[in-house]
Coordinates of N, CA and C in Angstrom, one line a residue:
M4 N -34.7 -48.1 -47.9 CA -34.5 -49.5 -47.7 C -34.5 -49.8 -46.2
Q5 N -35.3 -50.7 -45.8 CA -35.3 -51.1 -44.4 C -34.9 -52.6 -44.3
H6 N -34.2 -52.9 -43.2 CA -33.9 -54.3 -43.0 C -33.9 -54.7 -41.5
T7 N -34.1 -55.9 -41.2 CA -33.9 -56.4 -39.9 C -33.1 -57.7 -39.9
E8 N -32.2 -57.8 -39.0 CA -31.3 -59.0 -39.1 C -31.9 -60.1 -38.2
N9 N -31.8 -61.3 -38.7 CA -32.3 -62.5 -38.1 C -31.3 -63.6 -38.3
S10 N -30.4 -63.8 -37.3 CA -29.3 -64.8 -37.5 C -28.6 -64.5 -38.7
S11 N -28.5 -65.5 -39.6 CA -27.7 -65.3 -40.8 C -28.5 -64.8 -42.0
S12 N -29.8 -64.7 -41.8 CA -30.6 -64.1 -42.9 C -31.4 -62.9 -42.4
F13 N -31.8 -62.1 -43.3 CA -32.6 -60.9 -42.9 C -33.5 -60.5 -44.1
Y14 N -34.4 -59.6 -43.8 CA -35.4 -59.1 -44.8 C -35.0 -57.7 -45.2
V15 N -35.2 -57.4 -46.5 CA -35.0 -56.0 -47.0 C -36.2 -55.6 -47.8
R16 N -36.6 -54.4 -47.6 CA -37.7 -53.8 -48.3 C -37.1 -52.8 -49.3
V17 N -37.4 -53.1 -50.6 CA -36.7 -52.3 -51.7 C -37.8 -51.7 -52.5
S18 N -37.6 -50.4 -52.8 CA -38.6 -49.7 -53.7 C -38.4 -50.2 -55.1
A19 N -39.5 -50.2 -55.9 CA -39.5 -50.7 -57.3 C -40.5 -49.9 -58.1
R20 N -40.2 -49.9 -59.4 CA -41.1 -49.2 -60.4 C -41.3 -50.1 -61.6
V21 N -42.5 -50.2 -62.1 CA -42.7 -51.1 -63.3 C -42.2 -50.4 -64.5
L22 N -41.4 -51.2 -65.3 CA -40.8 -50.7 -66.5 C -41.7 -51.2 -67.7
G23 N -42.2 -52.4 -67.6 CA -43.1 -52.9 -68.7 C -43.5 -54.3 -68.4
C24 N -44.4 -54.8 -69.2 CA -44.9 -56.1 -69.1 C -44.5 -56.9 -70.4
L25 N -44.1 -58.2 -70.1 CA -43.7 -59.0 -71.2 C -44.8 -60.1 -71.5
R26 N -44.9 -60.6 -72.7 CA -45.9 -61.6 -73.1 C -45.8 -62.9 -72.3
S27 N -44.6 -63.1 -71.9 CA -44.3 -64.4 -71.2 C -44.8 -64.5 -69.8
G28 N -45.6 -63.5 -69.4 CA -46.2 -63.6 -68.0 C -45.3 -63.0 -67.0
E29 N -44.3 -62.1 -67.4 CA -43.4 -61.5 -66.5 C -43.5 -59.9 -66.7
I30 N -43.3 -59.3 -65.5 CA -43.2 -57.8 -65.5 C -41.8 -57.5 -65.2
T31 N -41.3 -56.5 -66.0 CA -39.9 -56.0 -65.7 C -40.0 -54.8 -64.8
I32 N -39.3 -54.9 -63.7 CA -39.3 -53.8 -62.7 C -37.9 -53.2 -62.6
I33 N -37.8 -51.9 -62.2 CA -36.6 -51.3 -61.8 C -36.5 -51.2 -60.3
L34 N -35.4 -51.8 -59.7 CA -35.2 -51.7 -58.3 C -34.5 -50.4 -58.0
F35 N -34.8 -49.8 -56.9 CA -34.1 -48.5 -56.4 C -34.3 -47.4 -57.4
P36 N -35.5 -47.2 -58.0 CA -35.7 -46.1 -58.9 C -35.4 -44.7 -58.4
G37 N -34.8 -43.9 -59.2 CA -34.4 -42.6 -58.8 C -33.1 -42.4 -58.0
H38 N -32.4 -43.5 -57.8 CA -31.2 -43.5 -57.0 C -29.9 -43.5 -57.9
G39 N -30.1 -43.4 -59.2 CA -28.9 -43.4 -60.1 C -28.4 -44.8 -60.3
L40 N -29.0 -45.8 -59.7 CA -28.6 -47.2 -59.9 C -29.7 -48.0 -60.5
V41 N -29.5 -48.5 -61.7 CA -30.6 -49.2 -62.3 C -30.4 -50.7 -62.3
L42 N -31.2 -51.4 -61.5 CA -31.2 -52.8 -61.4 C -32.6 -53.3 -62.0
I43 N -32.5 -54.0 -63.1 CA -33.8 -54.5 -63.8 C -34.0 -55.9 -63.4
E44 N -35.2 -56.2 -63.0 CA -35.5 -57.6 -62.5 C -36.8 -58.0 -63.1
P45 N -36.9 -59.1 -63.8 CA -38.2 -59.7 -64.2 C -38.8 -60.5 -63.1
I46 N -40.1 -60.3 -62.9 CA -40.9 -61.1 -61.9 C -42.1 -61.5 -62.5
Q47 N -42.7 -62.6 -62.0 CA -43.9 -63.2 -62.5 C -45.1 -62.2 -62.3
T48 N -45.9 -62.1 -63.3 CA -47.1 -61.1 -63.2 C -48.0 -61.4 -62.1
N49 N -48.2 -62.7 -61.8 CA -49.2 -63.0 -60.7 C -48.7 -62.6 -59.3
L50 N -47.4 -62.2 -59.2 CA -46.9 -61.8 -57.9 C -47.2 -60.3 -57.6
V51 N -47.6 -59.6 -58.7 CA -47.9 -58.1 -58.5 C -49.4 -57.9 -58.6
P52 N -49.9 -57.2 -57.6 CA -51.4 -56.9 -57.6 C -51.8 -56.2 -58.9
E53 N -53.0 -56.6 -59.4 CA -53.4 -56.1 -60.7 C -53.3 -54.5 -60.8
N54 N -53.6 -53.8 -59.7 CA -53.6 -52.4 -59.8 C -52.2 -51.8 -59.8
L55 N -51.2 -52.6 -59.7 CA -49.8 -52.1 -59.7 C -49.0 -52.6 -61.0
R56 N -49.7 -53.1 -62.0 CA -49.0 -53.7 -63.1 C -48.8 -52.7 -64.3
M57 N -49.3 -51.5 -64.2 CA -49.1 -50.6 -65.3 C -47.7 -49.9 -65.2
P58 N -47.1 -49.6 -66.4 CA -45.8 -48.9 -66.4 C -45.8 -47.7 -65.5
N59 N -44.7 -47.5 -64.8 CA -44.4 -46.4 -63.8 C -45.1 -46.6 -62.5
S60 N -45.9 -47.7 -62.3 CA -46.5 -48.0 -61.0 C -45.3 -48.2 -60.0
E61 N -45.5 -47.8 -58.8 CA -44.4 -47.9 -57.8 C -45.0 -48.7 -56.6
F62 N -44.1 -49.5 -56.0 CA -44.4 -50.4 -54.9 C -43.1 -50.8 -54.2
D63 N -43.2 -51.6 -53.2 CA -42.0 -52.1 -52.5 C -42.0 -53.6 -52.8
V64 N -40.8 -54.2 -52.8 CA -40.6 -55.6 -52.9 C -39.8 -56.1 -51.6
L65 N -40.3 -57.1 -51.0 CA -39.7 -57.7 -49.8 C -38.8 -58.8 -50.2
F66 N -37.5 -58.7 -49.9 CA -36.5 -59.8 -50.3 C -36.0 -60.4 -49.0
K67 N -35.7 -61.6 -49.0 CA -35.0 -62.3 -47.9 C -33.5 -62.6 -48.4
H68 N -32.6 -62.1 -47.6 CA -31.2 -62.3 -47.9 C -30.6 -63.4 -47.0
P69 N -29.6 -64.1 -47.3 CA -28.6 -63.7 -48.3 C -28.9 -64.2 -49.7
R70 N -29.9 -65.0 -49.9 CA -30.1 -65.6 -51.2 C -30.9 -64.7 -52.2
R71 N -31.3 -63.5 -51.8 CA -32.0 -62.5 -52.6 C -33.3 -63.1 -53.0
E72 N -34.0 -63.9 -52.2 CA -35.3 -64.5 -52.5 C -36.4 -63.5 -52.3
M73 N -37.2 -63.3 -53.4 CA -38.3 -62.4 -53.4 C -39.5 -63.1 -52.6
I74 N -39.9 -62.4 -51.6 CA -41.0 -62.9 -50.7 C -42.4 -62.4 -51.2
R75 N -42.5 -61.1 -51.4 CA -43.8 -60.6 -51.9 C -43.7 -59.1 -52.3
V76 N -44.8 -58.6 -53.0 CA -44.9 -57.2 -53.3 C -45.7 -56.5 -52.3
L77 N -45.3 -55.3 -51.9 CA -46.1 -54.5 -50.9 C -46.4 -53.1 -51.5
H78 N -47.6 -52.6 -51.1 CA -47.9 -51.2 -51.4 C -47.0 -50.4 -50.6
H79 N -46.6 -49.1 -51.0 CA -45.9 -48.2 -50.2 C -46.6 -48.0 -48.9
N80 N -46.0 -48.0 -47.8 CA -46.6 -47.8 -46.4 C -47.4 -49.0 -45.9
E81 N -47.4 -50.1 -46.7 CA -48.2 -51.3 -46.2 C -47.4 -51.9 -45.1
F82 N -48.1 -52.4 -44.1 CA -47.5 -53.0 -42.9 C -46.8 -54.3 -43.4
C83 N -45.6 -54.6 -42.9 CA -44.9 -55.8 -43.3 C -44.4 -56.4 -42.0
S84 N -45.0 -57.6 -41.6 CA -44.7 -58.2 -40.3 C -43.2 -58.6 -40.1
E85 N -42.6 -59.0 -41.2 CA -41.2 -59.4 -41.1 C -40.3 -58.2 -40.7
I86 N -40.6 -57.0 -41.0 CA -39.8 -55.9 -40.8 C -40.4 -54.9 -39.7
D87 N -41.7 -54.6 -39.9 CA -42.3 -53.5 -39.1 C -42.6 -53.9 -37.7
E88 N -42.8 -55.2 -37.4 CA -43.1 -55.6 -36.0 C -41.9 -55.3 -35.1
S89 N -40.7 -55.4 -35.6 CA -39.5 -55.1 -34.7 C -39.3 -53.7 -34.5
N90 N -39.9 -52.8 -35.3 CA -39.7 -51.4 -35.3 C -40.7 -50.6 -34.3
D91 N -41.5 -51.4 -33.6 CA -42.5 -50.7 -32.7 C -41.8 -50.0 -31.5

């Protein structure tokens, strides 16, 4: 998990794994897979690239805190300007 602070809000990059797809247009993902902590989060299917929608697909999710607002889905190692620019 990476984060950068920006006044009272900051961004967090969280690893995720697809658990399954629901008929209602949502995909259920597990946040922090493999860490012994299971957080299940439903997200809209259209927010996940088509090649990452299959069960067990892994990617990162960019959240903005403190409101835990989901910004977008990122491939692992994909450049993220909100976080990676400050790490140069």
